[in-house]
Every structure is written in structure tokens, then in C-alpha cells.
């Protein structure tokens, strides 16, 4: 497993026109299955679970969750039994994401949306703990203080790789941005691109994750105008623009997380948001396995996107 992910410079006519330097932190390549921010978030969570002698792990996610997919494989590597509390219907258990999760040994427990909304409430978590004693609970998306320690390491790696002015990352649960804030210590500009319609909520989530000494840092913001209609929503034109960008720069992005970051970057650069000679690092948070769910639902044409491993036979 690599000690750090590569940093790749990319060339695009819009960047050249506006005299902007852009590099991509290739966390999508950090592991062939546990890619991107999931690898970083799970690293210390699973290390801690092993250190306390946990009998297993419990975590949460939707039917197409990158976190569920990554956690299932990571727990298999660590020989930790894992239970996935899945939002949705049991009929989805053989989709691409969950078929792999079961293949790697995850026990799936399906709950309705009302129950799933309790996933952060203390009373519900206590009941889970009683039902599964000596299991370590990892929150949805893996975002907690242990995850932040792993994400913060991105900054230390970047310091060894290049000089830069701004880091841009997609924002879903807020854990990746919070980890960058902790690691950066106000040395650079941090820009999060919201992938869902939750203005105000996302800022509160990030601040709630930060330790007291880091809550007053002012070098970060979240841009909310690029969510393309909400979580996992995008138009045919959006998808085509992401694929066109990928064809130019030679890096694949999916339209739920990293692709929305790309669309936001293009709009911001064209609008003159960044001054000439500004140096930008894009954090590629992985998640390409999520393309399969979009293929299954007819949202994307598989012929136009990168091929994925064939799922295990059920």
C-alpha cells in the first residue's frame, strides 16, 4: 500500500487561458478498492478497533455507498467482522455495491428511512451497542475524529510534493474538509464544493467535527451553488461535460462527488474567481465504484465511462 498518493499536473485550455496551474492529488489511486478519502478515513478507525479488541465493526450507508463498499473490503483485510446498516430495501442487496460488500463478508441489515435518520442519536446507538456488544461503531461516511487524523495527512504529503495556494475538495459529510482544516493550520485556502443542498448544515457539520483549537480557523469556505440540484443529481449535459474534461486531462471523475468539483472549478476559473498564476490542488476523493449504481439505474451509459470489475456471482 502506498505511503502517499501522487500529485499530477493537468493541462486544460481554460486553465491556460486564465494562467492557472492545476494539480490533482490522486487519492483515487491510493488503493485499488479502498480508494480516495475512504482509505484515509478508515485507516485509523480500523486501527483503533483492532487496538481495543473489538469483536467487529458497525457502520452505515445507502445502497450505493462508497463507504460501505470500502469498509467491507477494509474489514476483510483486517479480519474484522462488519455489519452494515443499510438505508433502503432488501431487494437492492444484489446491486453492484452490496454484492461486493456481501462477497467480502459484510452482514447487511436493511432499515427504513425513518430508522436510518436515527443513526447519530445516542439512544439508537446505545440500542445498537446492546444488540452487538463489543462492536466499534463507525459513523456514516466514516467521518469522526479518527477519520480526520487520516485525512490531515494529505497536507503533510502535499508539503513534500509541491507548493500551492488553494486545495479544493468535494463536501458530502464534511469529514474530508474538516481533516484538511486540521492538517493545514491556516497555511492555504481551502475550498469545499457542496455536492448536496445543505447550506448552513454542512458548515455546522464541519465545525462540529473540529477540535476546540481548530474551530476558529478562517481559511476555509464551502461553495453551495454547484450541487446541480441535490445529492446524486446531475443532468445529461453535466455528465457529458465531466467526460469531456476527463478525456482532455486523462483522469476519470464520477458525477456525484469529484465530477461536481470539476464543474465548479471550470465555472470559477472562467468567472475570474482565481487570480492569474494561482496554484490549485484538487483532491480526488475516489468513488468510481459508484458509477455502477448509475449504470444499473440507467443514469449513465457504461460505454462512455471507465470499465469496473465484474461483480461476484450471486
Coordinates of N, CA and C in Angstrom, one line a residue, residues 234 237-247 251 253-256 258-260 262-263 305:
X234 N -27.7 15.1 -11.3 CA -26.9 15.8 -12.4 C -27.6 15.6 -13.7
X237 N -26.1 16.9 -19.6 CA -25.1 17.8 -20.0 C -24.0 17.8 -19.0
X238 N -24.3 17.8 -17.7 CA -23.2 17.7 -16.7 C -22.3 16.5 -16.9
X239 N -23.0 15.3 -17.1 CA -22.2 14.1 -17.3 C -21.3 14.2 -18.5
X240 N -21.8 14.8 -19.6 CA -21.0 14.9 -20.8 C -19.9 15.8 -20.6
X241 N -20.1 16.9 -19.9 CA -19.0 17.8 -19.6 C -17.9 17.2 -18.8
X242 N -18.3 16.4 -17.8 CA -17.3 15.7 -16.9 C -16.5 14.7 -17.8
X243 N -17.2 14.0 -18.7 CA -16.5 13.0 -19.5 C -15.5 13.7 -20.5
X244 N -16.0 14.9 -21.0 CA -15.1 15.6 -21.9 C -13.9 16.1 -21.2
X245 N -14.0 16.6 -20.0 CA -12.9 17.0 -19.2 C -11.9 15.9 -18.9
X246 N -12.5 14.7 -18.6 CA -11.7 13.5 -18.3 C -10.9 13.1 -19.6
X247 N -11.5 13.2 -20.7 CA -10.8 12.9 -22.0 C -9.7 13.8 -22.2
X251 N -7.9 11.7 -16.7 CA -8.2 11.3 -15.3 C -9.7 11.1 -15.3
X253 N -13.4 11.0 -13.5 CA -14.1 11.5 -12.4 C -15.6 11.1 -12.5
X254 N -16.2 10.8 -11.4 CA -17.6 10.5 -11.4 C -18.5 11.7 -11.1
X255 N -19.8 11.7 -11.4 CA -20.6 12.9 -11.4 C -21.2 13.2 -10.0
X256 N -21.0 12.4 -9.0 CA -21.7 12.6 -7.7 C -20.8 13.5 -6.8
X258 N -16.5 14.0 -7.2 CA -15.4 14.6 -7.8 C -15.8 15.4 -9.1
X259 N -16.8 14.8 -9.8 CA -17.2 15.5 -11.0 C -17.8 16.8 -10.8
X260 N -18.6 17.0 -9.7 CA -19.2 18.3 -9.3 C -18.1 19.3 -9.0
X262 N -15.2 19.3 -10.4 CA -14.6 19.7 -11.7 C -15.5 20.7 -12.4
X263 N -16.8 20.5 -12.4 CA -17.7 21.5 -13.0 C -17.6 22.8 -12.2
X305 N -18.0 5.4 -20.0 CA -17.4 5.6 -18.7 C -16.4 4.4 -18.5

